[in-house]
CSV table of C-alpha atoms and ligand atoms in Angstrom, one decimal:
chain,number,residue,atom,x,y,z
A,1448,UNK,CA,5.0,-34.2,-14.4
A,1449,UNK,CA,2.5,-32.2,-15.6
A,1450,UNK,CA,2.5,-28.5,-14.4
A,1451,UNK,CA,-0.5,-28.6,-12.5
A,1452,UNK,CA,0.4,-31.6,-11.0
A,1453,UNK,CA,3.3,-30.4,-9.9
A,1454,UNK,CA,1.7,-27.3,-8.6
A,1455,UNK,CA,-0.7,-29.7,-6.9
A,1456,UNK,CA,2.2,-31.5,-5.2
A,1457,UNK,CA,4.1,-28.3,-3.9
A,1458,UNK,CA,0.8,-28.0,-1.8
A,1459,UNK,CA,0.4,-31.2,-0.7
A,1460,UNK,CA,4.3,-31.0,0.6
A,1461,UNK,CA,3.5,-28.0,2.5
A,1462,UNK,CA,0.0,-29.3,3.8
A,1463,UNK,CA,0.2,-31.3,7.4
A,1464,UNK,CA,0.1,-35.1,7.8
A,1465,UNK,CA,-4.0,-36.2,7.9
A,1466,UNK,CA,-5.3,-32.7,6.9
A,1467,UNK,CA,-7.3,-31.7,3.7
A,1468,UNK,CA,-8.0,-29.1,1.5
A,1469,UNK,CA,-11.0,-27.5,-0.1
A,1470,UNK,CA,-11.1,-24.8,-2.8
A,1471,UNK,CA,-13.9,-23.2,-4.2
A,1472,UNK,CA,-13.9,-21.6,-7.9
A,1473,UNK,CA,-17.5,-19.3,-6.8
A,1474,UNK,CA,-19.8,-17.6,-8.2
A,1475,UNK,CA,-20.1,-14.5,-10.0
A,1476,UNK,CA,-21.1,-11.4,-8.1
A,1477,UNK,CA,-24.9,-9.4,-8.3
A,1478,UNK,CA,-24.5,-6.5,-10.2
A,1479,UNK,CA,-28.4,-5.8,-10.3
A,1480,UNK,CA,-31.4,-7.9,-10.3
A,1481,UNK,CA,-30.5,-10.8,-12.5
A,1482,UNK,CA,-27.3,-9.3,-13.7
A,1483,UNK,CA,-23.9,-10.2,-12.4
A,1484,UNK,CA,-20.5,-8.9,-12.9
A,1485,UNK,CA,-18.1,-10.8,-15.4
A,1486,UNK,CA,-17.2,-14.6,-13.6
A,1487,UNK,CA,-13.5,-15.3,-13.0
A,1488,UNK,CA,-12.7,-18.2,-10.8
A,1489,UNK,CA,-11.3,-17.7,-7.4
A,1490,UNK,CA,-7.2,-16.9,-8.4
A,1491,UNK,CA,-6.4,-20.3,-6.1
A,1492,UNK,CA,-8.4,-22.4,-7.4
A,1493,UNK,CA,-7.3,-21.6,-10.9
A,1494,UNK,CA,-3.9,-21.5,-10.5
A,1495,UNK,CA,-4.7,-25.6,-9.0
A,1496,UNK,CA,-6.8,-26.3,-11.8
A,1497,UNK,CA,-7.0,-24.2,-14.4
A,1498,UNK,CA,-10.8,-24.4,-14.4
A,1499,UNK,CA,-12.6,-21.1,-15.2
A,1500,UNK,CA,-16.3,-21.9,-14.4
A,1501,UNK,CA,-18.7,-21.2,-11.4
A,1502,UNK,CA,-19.8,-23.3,-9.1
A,1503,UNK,CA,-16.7,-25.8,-8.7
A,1504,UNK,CA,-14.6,-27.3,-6.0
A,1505,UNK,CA,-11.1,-28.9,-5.4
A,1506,UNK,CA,-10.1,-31.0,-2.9
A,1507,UNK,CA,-6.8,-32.3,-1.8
A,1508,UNK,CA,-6.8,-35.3,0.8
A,1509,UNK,CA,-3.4,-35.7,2.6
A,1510,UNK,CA,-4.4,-39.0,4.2
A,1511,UNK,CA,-2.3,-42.1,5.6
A,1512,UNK,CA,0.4,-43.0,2.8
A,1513,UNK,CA,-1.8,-41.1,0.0
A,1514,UNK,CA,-2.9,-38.1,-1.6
A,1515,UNK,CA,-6.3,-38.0,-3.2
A,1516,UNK,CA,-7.4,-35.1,-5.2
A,1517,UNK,CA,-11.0,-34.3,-6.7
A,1518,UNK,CA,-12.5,-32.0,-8.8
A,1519,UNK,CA,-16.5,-31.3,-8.4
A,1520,UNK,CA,-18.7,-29.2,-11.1
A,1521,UNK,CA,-22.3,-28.9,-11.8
A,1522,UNK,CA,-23.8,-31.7,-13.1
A,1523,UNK,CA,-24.5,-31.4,-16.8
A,1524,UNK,CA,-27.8,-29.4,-17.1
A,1525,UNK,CA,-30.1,-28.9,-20.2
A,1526,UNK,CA,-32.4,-26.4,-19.4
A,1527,UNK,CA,-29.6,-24.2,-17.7
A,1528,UNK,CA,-27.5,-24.3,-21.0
A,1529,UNK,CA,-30.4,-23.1,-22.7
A,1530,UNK,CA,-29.7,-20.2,-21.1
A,1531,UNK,CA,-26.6,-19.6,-20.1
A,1532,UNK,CA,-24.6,-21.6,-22.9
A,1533,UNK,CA,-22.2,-24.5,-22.6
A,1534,UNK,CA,-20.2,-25.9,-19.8
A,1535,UNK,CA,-17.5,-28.1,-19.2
A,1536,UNK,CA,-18.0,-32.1,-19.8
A,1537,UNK,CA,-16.4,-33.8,-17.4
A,1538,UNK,CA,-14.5,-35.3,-20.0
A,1539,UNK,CA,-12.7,-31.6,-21.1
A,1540,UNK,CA,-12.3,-30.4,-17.0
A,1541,UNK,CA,-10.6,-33.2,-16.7
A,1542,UNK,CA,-8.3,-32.4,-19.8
A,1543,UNK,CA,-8.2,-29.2,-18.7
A,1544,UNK,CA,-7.2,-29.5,-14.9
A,1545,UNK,CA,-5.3,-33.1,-15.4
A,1546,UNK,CA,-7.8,-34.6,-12.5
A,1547,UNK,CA,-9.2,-37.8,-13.3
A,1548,UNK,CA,-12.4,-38.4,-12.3
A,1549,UNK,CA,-14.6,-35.7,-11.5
A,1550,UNK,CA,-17.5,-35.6,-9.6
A,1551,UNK,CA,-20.7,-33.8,-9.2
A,1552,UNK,CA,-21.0,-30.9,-6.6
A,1553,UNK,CA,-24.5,-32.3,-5.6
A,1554,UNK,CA,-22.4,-35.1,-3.8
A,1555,UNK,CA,-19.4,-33.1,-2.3
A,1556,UNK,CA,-21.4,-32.6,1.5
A,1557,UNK,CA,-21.3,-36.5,1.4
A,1558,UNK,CA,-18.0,-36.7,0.2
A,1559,UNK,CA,-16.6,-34.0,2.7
A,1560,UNK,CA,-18.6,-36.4,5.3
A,1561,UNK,CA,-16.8,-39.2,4.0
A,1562,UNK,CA,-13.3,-37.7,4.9
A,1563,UNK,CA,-13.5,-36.0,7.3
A,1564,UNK,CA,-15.9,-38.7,9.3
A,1565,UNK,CA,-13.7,-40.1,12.6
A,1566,UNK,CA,-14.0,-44.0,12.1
A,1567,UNK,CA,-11.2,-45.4,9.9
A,1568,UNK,CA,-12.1,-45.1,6.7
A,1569,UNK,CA,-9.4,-45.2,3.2
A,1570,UNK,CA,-8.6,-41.6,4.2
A,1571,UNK,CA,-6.8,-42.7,7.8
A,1572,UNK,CA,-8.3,-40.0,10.8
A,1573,UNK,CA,-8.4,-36.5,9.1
A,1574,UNK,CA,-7.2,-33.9,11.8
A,1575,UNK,CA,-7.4,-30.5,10.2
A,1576,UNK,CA,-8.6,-28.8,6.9
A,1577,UNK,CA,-7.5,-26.2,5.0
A,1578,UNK,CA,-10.0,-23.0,3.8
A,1579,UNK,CA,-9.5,-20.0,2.0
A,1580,UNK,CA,-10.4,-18.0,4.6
A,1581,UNK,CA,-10.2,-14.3,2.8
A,1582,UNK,CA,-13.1,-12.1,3.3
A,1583,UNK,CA,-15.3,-11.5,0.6
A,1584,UNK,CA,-15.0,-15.2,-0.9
A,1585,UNK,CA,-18.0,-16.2,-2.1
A,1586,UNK,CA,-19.3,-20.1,-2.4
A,1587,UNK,CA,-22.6,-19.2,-3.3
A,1588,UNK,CA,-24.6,-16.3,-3.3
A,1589,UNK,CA,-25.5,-16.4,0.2
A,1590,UNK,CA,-22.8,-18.2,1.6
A,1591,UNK,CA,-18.8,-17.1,2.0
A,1592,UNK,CA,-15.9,-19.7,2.5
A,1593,UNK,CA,-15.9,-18.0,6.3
A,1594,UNK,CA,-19.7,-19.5,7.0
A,1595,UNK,CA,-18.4,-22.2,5.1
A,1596,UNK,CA,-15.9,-22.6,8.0
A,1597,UNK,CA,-18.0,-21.9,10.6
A,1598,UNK,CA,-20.4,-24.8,9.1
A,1599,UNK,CA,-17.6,-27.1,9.2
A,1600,UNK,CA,-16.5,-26.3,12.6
A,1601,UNK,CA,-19.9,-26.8,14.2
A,1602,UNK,CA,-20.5,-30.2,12.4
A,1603,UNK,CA,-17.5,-31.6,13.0
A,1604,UNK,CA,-15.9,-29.9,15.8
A,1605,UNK,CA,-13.1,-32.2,16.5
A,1606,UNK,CA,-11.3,-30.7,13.2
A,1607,UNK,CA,-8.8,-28.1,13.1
A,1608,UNK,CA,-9.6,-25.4,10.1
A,1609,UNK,CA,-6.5,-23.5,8.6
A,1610,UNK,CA,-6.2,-20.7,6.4
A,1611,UNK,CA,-5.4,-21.6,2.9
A,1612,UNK,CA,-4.2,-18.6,1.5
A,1613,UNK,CA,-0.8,-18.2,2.4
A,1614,UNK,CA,0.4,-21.5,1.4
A,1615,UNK,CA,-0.8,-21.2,-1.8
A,1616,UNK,CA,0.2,-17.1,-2.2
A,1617,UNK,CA,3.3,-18.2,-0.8
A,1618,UNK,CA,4.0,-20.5,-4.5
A,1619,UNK,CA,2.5,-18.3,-6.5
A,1620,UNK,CA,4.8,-15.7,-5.8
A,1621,UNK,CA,7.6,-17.5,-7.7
A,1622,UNK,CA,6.8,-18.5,-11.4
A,1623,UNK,CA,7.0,-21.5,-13.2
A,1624,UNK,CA,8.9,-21.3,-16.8
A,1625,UNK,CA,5.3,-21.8,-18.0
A,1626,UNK,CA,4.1,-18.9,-16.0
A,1627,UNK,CA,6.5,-16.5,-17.7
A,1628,UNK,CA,6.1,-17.9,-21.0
A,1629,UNK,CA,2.5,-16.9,-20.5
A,1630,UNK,CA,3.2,-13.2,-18.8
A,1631,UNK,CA,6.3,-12.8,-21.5
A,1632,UNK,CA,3.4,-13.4,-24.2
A,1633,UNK,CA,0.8,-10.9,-22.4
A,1634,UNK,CA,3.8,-8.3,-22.7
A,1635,UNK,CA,4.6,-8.9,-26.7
A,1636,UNK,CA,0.2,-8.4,-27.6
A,1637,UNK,CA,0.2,-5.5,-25.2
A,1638,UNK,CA,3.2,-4.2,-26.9
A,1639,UNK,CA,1.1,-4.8,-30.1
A,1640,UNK,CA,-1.2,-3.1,-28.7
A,1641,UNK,CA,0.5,0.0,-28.0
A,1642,UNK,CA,1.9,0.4,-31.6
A,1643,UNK,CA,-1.7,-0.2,-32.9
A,1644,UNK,CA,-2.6,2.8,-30.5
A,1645,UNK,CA,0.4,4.8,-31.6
A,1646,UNK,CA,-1.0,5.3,-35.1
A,1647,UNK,CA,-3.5,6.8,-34.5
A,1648,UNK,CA,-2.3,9.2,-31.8
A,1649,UNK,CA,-3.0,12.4,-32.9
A,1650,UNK,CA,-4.4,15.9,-31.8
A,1651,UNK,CA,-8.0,16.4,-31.5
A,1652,UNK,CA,-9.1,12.7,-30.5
A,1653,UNK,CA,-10.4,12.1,-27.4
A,1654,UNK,CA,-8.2,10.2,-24.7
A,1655,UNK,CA,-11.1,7.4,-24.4
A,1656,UNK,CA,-10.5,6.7,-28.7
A,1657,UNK,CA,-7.2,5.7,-27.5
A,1658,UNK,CA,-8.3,3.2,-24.8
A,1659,UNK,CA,-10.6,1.9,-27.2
A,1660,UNK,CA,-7.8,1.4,-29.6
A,1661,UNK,CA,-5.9,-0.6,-27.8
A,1662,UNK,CA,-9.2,-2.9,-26.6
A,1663,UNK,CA,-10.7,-3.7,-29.9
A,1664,UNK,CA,-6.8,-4.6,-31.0
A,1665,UNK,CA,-7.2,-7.6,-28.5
A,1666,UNK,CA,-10.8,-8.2,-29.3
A,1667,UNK,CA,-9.8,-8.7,-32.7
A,1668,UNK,CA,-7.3,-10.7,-32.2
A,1669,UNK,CA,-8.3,-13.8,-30.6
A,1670,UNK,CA,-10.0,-12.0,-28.3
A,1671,UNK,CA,-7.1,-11.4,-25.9
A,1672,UNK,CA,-8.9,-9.8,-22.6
A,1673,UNK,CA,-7.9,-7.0,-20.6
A,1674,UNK,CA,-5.5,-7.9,-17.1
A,1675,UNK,CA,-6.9,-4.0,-16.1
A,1676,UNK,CA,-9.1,-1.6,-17.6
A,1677,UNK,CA,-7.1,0.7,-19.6
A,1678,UNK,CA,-6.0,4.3,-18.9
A,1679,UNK,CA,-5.5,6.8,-21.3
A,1680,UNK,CA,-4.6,10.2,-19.5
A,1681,UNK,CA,-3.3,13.3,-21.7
A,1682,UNK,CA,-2.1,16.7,-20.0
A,1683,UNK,CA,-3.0,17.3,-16.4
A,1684,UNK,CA,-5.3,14.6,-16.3
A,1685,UNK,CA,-2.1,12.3,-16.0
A,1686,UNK,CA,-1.8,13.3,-12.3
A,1687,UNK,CA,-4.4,11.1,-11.6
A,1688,UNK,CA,-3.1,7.5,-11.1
A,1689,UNK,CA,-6.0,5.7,-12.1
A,1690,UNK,CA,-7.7,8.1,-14.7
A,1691,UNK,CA,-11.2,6.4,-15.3
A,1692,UNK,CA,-12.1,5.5,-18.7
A,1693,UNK,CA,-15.9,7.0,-17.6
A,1694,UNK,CA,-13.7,10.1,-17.4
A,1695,UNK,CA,-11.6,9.9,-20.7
A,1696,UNK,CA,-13.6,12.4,-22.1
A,1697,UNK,CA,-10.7,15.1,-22.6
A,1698,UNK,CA,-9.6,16.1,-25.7
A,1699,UNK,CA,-5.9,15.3,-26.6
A,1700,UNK,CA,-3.7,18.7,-27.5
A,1701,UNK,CA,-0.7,19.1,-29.5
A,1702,UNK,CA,1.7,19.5,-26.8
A,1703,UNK,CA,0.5,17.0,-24.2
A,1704,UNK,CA,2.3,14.4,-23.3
A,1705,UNK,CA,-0.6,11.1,-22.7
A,1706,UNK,CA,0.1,8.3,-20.2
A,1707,UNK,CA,-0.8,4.9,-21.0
A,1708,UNK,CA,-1.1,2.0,-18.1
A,1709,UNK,CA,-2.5,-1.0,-19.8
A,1710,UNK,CA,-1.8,-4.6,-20.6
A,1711,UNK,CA,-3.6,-7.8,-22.1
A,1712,UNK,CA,-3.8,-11.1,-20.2
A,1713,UNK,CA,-3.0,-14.3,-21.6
A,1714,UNK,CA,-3.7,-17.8,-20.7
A,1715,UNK,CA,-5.0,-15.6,-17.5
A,1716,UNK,CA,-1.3,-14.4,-16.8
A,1717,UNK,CA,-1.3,-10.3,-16.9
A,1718,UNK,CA,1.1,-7.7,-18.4
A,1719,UNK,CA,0.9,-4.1,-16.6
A,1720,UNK,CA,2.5,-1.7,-18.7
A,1721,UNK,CA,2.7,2.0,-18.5
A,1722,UNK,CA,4.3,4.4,-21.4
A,1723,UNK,CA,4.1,8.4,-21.6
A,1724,UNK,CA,4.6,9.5,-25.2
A,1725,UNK,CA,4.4,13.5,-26.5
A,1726,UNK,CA,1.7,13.9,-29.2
A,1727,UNK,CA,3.6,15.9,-31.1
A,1728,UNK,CA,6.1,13.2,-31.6
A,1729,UNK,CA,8.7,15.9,-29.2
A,1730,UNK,CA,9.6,16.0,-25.5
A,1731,UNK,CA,10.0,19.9,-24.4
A,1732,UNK,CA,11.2,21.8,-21.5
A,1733,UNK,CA,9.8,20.4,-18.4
A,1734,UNK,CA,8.4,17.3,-20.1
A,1735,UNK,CA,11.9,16.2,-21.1
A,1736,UNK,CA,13.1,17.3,-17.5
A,1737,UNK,CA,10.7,15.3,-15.9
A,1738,UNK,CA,10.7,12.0,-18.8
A,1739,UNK,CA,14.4,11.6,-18.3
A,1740,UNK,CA,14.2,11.7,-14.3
A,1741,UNK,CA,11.3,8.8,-14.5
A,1742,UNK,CA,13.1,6.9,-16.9
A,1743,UNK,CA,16.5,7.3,-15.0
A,1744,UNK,CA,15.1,6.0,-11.9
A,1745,UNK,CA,13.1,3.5,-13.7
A,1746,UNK,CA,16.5,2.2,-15.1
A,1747,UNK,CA,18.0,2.7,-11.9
A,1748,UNK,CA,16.0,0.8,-10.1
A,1749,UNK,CA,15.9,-2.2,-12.2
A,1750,UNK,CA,19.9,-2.4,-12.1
A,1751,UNK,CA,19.1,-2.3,-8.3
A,1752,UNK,CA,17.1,-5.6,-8.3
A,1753,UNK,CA,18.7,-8.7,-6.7
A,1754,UNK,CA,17.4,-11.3,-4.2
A,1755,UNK,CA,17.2,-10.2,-0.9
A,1756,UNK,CA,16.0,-7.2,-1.1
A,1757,UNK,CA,12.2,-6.0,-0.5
A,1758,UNK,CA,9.6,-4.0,-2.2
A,1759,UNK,CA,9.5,-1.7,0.7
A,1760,UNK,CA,13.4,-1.4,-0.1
A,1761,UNK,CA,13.2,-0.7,-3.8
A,1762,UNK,CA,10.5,2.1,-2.6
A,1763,UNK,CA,12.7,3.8,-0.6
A,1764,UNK,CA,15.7,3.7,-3.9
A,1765,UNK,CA,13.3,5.1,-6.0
A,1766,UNK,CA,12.2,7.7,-3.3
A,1767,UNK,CA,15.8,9.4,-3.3
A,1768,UNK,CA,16.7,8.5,-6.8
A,1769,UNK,CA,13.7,11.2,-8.0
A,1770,UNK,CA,14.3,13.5,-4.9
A,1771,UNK,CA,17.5,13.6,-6.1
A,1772,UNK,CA,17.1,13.8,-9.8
A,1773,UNK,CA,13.9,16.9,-9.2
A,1774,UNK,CA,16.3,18.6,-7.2
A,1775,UNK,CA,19.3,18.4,-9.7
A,1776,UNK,CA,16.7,19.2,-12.7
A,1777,UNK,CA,15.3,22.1,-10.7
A,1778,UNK,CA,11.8,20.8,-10.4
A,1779,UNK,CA,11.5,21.1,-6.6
A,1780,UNK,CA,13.9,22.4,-3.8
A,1781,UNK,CA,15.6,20.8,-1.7
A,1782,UNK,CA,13.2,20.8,1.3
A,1783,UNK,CA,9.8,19.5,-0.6
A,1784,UNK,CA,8.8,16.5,0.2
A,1785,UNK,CA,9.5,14.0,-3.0
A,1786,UNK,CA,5.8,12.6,-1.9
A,1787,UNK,CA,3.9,15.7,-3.6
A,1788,UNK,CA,5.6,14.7,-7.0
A,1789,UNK,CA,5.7,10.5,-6.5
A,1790,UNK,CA,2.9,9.7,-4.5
A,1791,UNK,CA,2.3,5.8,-5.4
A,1792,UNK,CA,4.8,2.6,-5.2
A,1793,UNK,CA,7.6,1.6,-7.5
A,1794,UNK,CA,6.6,-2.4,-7.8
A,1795,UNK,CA,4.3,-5.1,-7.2
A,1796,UNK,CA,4.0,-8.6,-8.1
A,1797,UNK,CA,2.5,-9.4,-11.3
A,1798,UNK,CA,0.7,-12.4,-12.2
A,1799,UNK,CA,-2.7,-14.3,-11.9
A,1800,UNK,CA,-3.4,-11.0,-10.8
A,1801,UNK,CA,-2.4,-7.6,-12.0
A,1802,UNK,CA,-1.4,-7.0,-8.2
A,1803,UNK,CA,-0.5,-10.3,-7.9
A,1804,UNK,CA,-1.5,-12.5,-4.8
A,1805,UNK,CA,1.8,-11.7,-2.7
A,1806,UNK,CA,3.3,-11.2,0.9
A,1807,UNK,CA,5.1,-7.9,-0.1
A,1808,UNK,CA,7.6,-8.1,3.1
A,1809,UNK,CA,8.8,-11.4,1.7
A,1810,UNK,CA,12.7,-10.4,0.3
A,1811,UNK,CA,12.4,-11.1,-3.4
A,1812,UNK,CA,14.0,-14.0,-5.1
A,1813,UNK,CA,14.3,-15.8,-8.4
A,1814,UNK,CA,11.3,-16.6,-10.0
A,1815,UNK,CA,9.5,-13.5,-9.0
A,1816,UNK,CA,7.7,-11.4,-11.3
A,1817,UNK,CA,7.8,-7.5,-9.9
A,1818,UNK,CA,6.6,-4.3,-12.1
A,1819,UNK,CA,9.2,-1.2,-11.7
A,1820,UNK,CA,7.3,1.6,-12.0
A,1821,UNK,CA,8.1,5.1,-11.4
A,1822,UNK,CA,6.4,8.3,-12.2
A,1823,UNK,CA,6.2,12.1,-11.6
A,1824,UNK,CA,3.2,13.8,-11.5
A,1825,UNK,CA,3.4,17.9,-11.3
A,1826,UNK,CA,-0.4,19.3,-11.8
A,1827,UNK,CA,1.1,22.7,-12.1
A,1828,UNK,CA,2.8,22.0,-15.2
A,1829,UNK,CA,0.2,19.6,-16.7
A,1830,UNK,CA,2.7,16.3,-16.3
A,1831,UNK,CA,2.1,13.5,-15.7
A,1832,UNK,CA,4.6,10.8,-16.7
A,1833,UNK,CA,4.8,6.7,-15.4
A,1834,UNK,CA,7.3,4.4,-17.2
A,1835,UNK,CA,6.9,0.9,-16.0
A,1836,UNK,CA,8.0,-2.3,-16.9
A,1837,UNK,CA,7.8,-6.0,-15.8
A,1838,UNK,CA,10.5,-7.8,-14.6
A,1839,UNK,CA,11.6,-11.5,-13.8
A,1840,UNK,CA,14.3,-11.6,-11.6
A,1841,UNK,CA,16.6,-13.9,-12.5
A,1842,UNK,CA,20.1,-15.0,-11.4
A,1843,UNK,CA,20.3,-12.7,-9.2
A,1844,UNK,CA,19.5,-9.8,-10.9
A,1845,UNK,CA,15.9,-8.2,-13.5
A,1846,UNK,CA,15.7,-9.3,-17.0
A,1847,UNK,CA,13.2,-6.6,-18.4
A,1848,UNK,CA,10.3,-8.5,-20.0
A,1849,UNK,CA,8.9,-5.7,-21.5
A,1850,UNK,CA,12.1,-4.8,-23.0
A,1851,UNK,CA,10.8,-4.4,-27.1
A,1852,UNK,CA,8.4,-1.9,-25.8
A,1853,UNK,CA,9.6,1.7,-26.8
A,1854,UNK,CA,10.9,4.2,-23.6
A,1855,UNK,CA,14.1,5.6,-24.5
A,1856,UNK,CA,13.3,9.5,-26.1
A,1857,UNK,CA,14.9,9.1,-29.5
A,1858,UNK,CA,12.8,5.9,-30.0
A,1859,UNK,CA,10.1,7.8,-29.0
A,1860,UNK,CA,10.8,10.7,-30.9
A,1861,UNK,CA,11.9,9.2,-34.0
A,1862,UNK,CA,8.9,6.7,-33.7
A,1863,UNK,CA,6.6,9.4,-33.9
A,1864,UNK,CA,8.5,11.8,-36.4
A,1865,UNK,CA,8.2,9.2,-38.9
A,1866,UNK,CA,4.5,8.7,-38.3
A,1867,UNK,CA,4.2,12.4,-38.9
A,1868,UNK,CA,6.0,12.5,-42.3
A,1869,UNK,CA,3.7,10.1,-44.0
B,856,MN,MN1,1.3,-1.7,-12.2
């Protein structure tokens, strides 16, 4: 069976008898006046259909003895293309999301009349229907799938509406061999990425000449887009979890260490990767206090990993693991709080999203995709270092995905003394 398919049937399992299901792709948000924020589809309805374009709509019938399932797009339109460039044919959606037979949004109100109508029609008596019912999910750009509902509930108010989400969350939170392939590939052009980057690291550049590095190395190369926007954070400035790329102004010094947290996405699967390298191609002092303890947890915690446990779980690990190690390293006595120096979390799920679609209480199992991701950040020294990998845990225990992509210090260090040599 075809993956999707087979995606497509885990939800129909886990759908009630006579109920449906409706999806919507959406539309891209306003940024101003006629400009609007790059389009992705809604993560659901992607991961269903593998259709990237506005204005689209899956539905699943569970009816008597059969399951239906439709795709709806714009019809073709001549004077919009003029415009706004090509979309799909029916003929490649279909190719594309394995669903034969698509049909134009102008006639999905009649169709959802159709089955959801009370007198016996092919479908049997449709009792309930599933919507994605998170806020901010846009149909249109006045309407959200929670008006949507409201709509469907006043028109036809003998039908039960359920929440979508979790069901779907619920399988995406364990990956397909497919899936992996795709977040395993994401990891190996990031890591390419990150050695393209690595050349020119050098005092005297700016951290955003980094960033940009790294970008045009995917734009270049098939065009790879970003999963996040990437951070490039030297010195102090590392502290900051999220340093802006609006703010990468700073100029790189000899004996910074610089943060990296970035990662391509491919065939819409993300990599999230973080490295902290010294410019100078050397860890000192602190810096080498402070690299080991990060990368000691970060190992730690990945021997840690098995089924069973939770996110909240692995926290708490890594939470005494750098207490631990500051305390030993004499970074911090014994009655700081760790939470000055580690103030963020160790993993999340990685995926269609960069924080993948997840119930985070849910003990982890096979399949999953986590990041492990521990750092220390001391502003009075001017350190800032995160080390973080992805993982697929697998029987019973994290095979490192991101295992080619240099963390140990005399990689690091003889990495970069090369580099200087030549
Ligand atoms: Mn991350």
């Amino acid at each position: 069976m075809h993956e999707l398919e087979n995606r497509r049937e885990k939800v129909f399992n886990l759908m009630k008898e006579n109920s449906a299901m409706i999806l919507f792709s959406g539309v891209a948000k306003i940024c101003s006046e006629d400009e609007c924020y790059p389009f992705q589809s809604n993560r659901h309805f992607f991961y269903l259909t593998n259709i990237e374009q506005e204005h689209s709509a899956l539905i699943l019938v569970k009816g008597v003895g059969e399951r239906k399932t439709y795709l709806f797009l714009d019809e073709y339109d001549e004077v919009k293309e003029k415009w706004t460039g090509k979309r799909l044919t029916p003929e490649e959606a279909e190719e594309i999301s394995q669903i034969h037979g698509t049909m134009s949004m102008n006639s999905l109100e009649s169709m959802m009349d159709l089955i959801l109508a009370q007198y016996n029609n092919q479908y049997g008596k449709i009792s309930s229907l599933y919507i994605d019912l998170t806020p901010e999910n846009k149909i249109g750009p006045a309407l959200s799938t929670l008006e949507y509902e409201k709509q469907i509930r006043e028109k036809y108010n003998y039908i039960e509406t359920i929440n979508a989400y979790p069901i779907i969350r619920d399988l995406r939170m364990v990956k397909s061999e497919e899936e992996i392939k795709n977040i395993v590939e994401a990891i190996e052009i990031t890591n390419t990425g990150i050695s393209q980057l690595l050349i020119s690291l050098k005092p005297g550049l700016r951290e955003h000449e980094l960033s940009d590095e790294f970008e045009f190395y995917g734009k270049k190369h098939d065009r790879h887009p970003l999963a996040f926007s990437t951070i490039t954070a030297a010195g102090k400035n590392a502290t900051c979890l999220h340093h802006p790329i609006e703010q990468q102004n700073d100029i790189i010094r000899e004996n910074d260490l610089v943060l990296f947290d970035l990662g391509f996405a491919h065939n819409g699967y993300s990599a999230d990767i973080s490295r902290t390298y010294p410019v100078n191609g050397k860890f000192e002092g602190n810096q080498k206090l402070i690299y080991e303890a990060v990368l000691e947890c970060n190992k730690a915690v990945i021997d840690f990993i098995k089924p069973g446990l939770t996110i909240a779980d692995l926290q708490a690990y890594a939470r005494d693991f750098l207490k631990n190690k500051c305390v030993e390293y004499k970074l911090m006595s014994e009655d700081e709080d760790i939470v000055k120096y580690y103030y963020h979390n160790v993993s999340h799920h990685l995926g269609l999203d960069t924080h993948d679609s997840a119930l985070r209480e849910k003990p982890l199992e096979n399949g999953n995709v986590i990041t492990v991701e521990p750092g220390l950040y001391f502003a009075k020294f001017g350190i800032g270092v995160r080390i973080e990998d992805d993982v697929l845990i697998h029987n019973g225990k994290a095979e490192v995905l991101s295992k080619n992509i240099l963390k140990e210090i005399r990689d690091i260090e003889k990495l970069l003394s090369f580099k200087g040599k030549r």
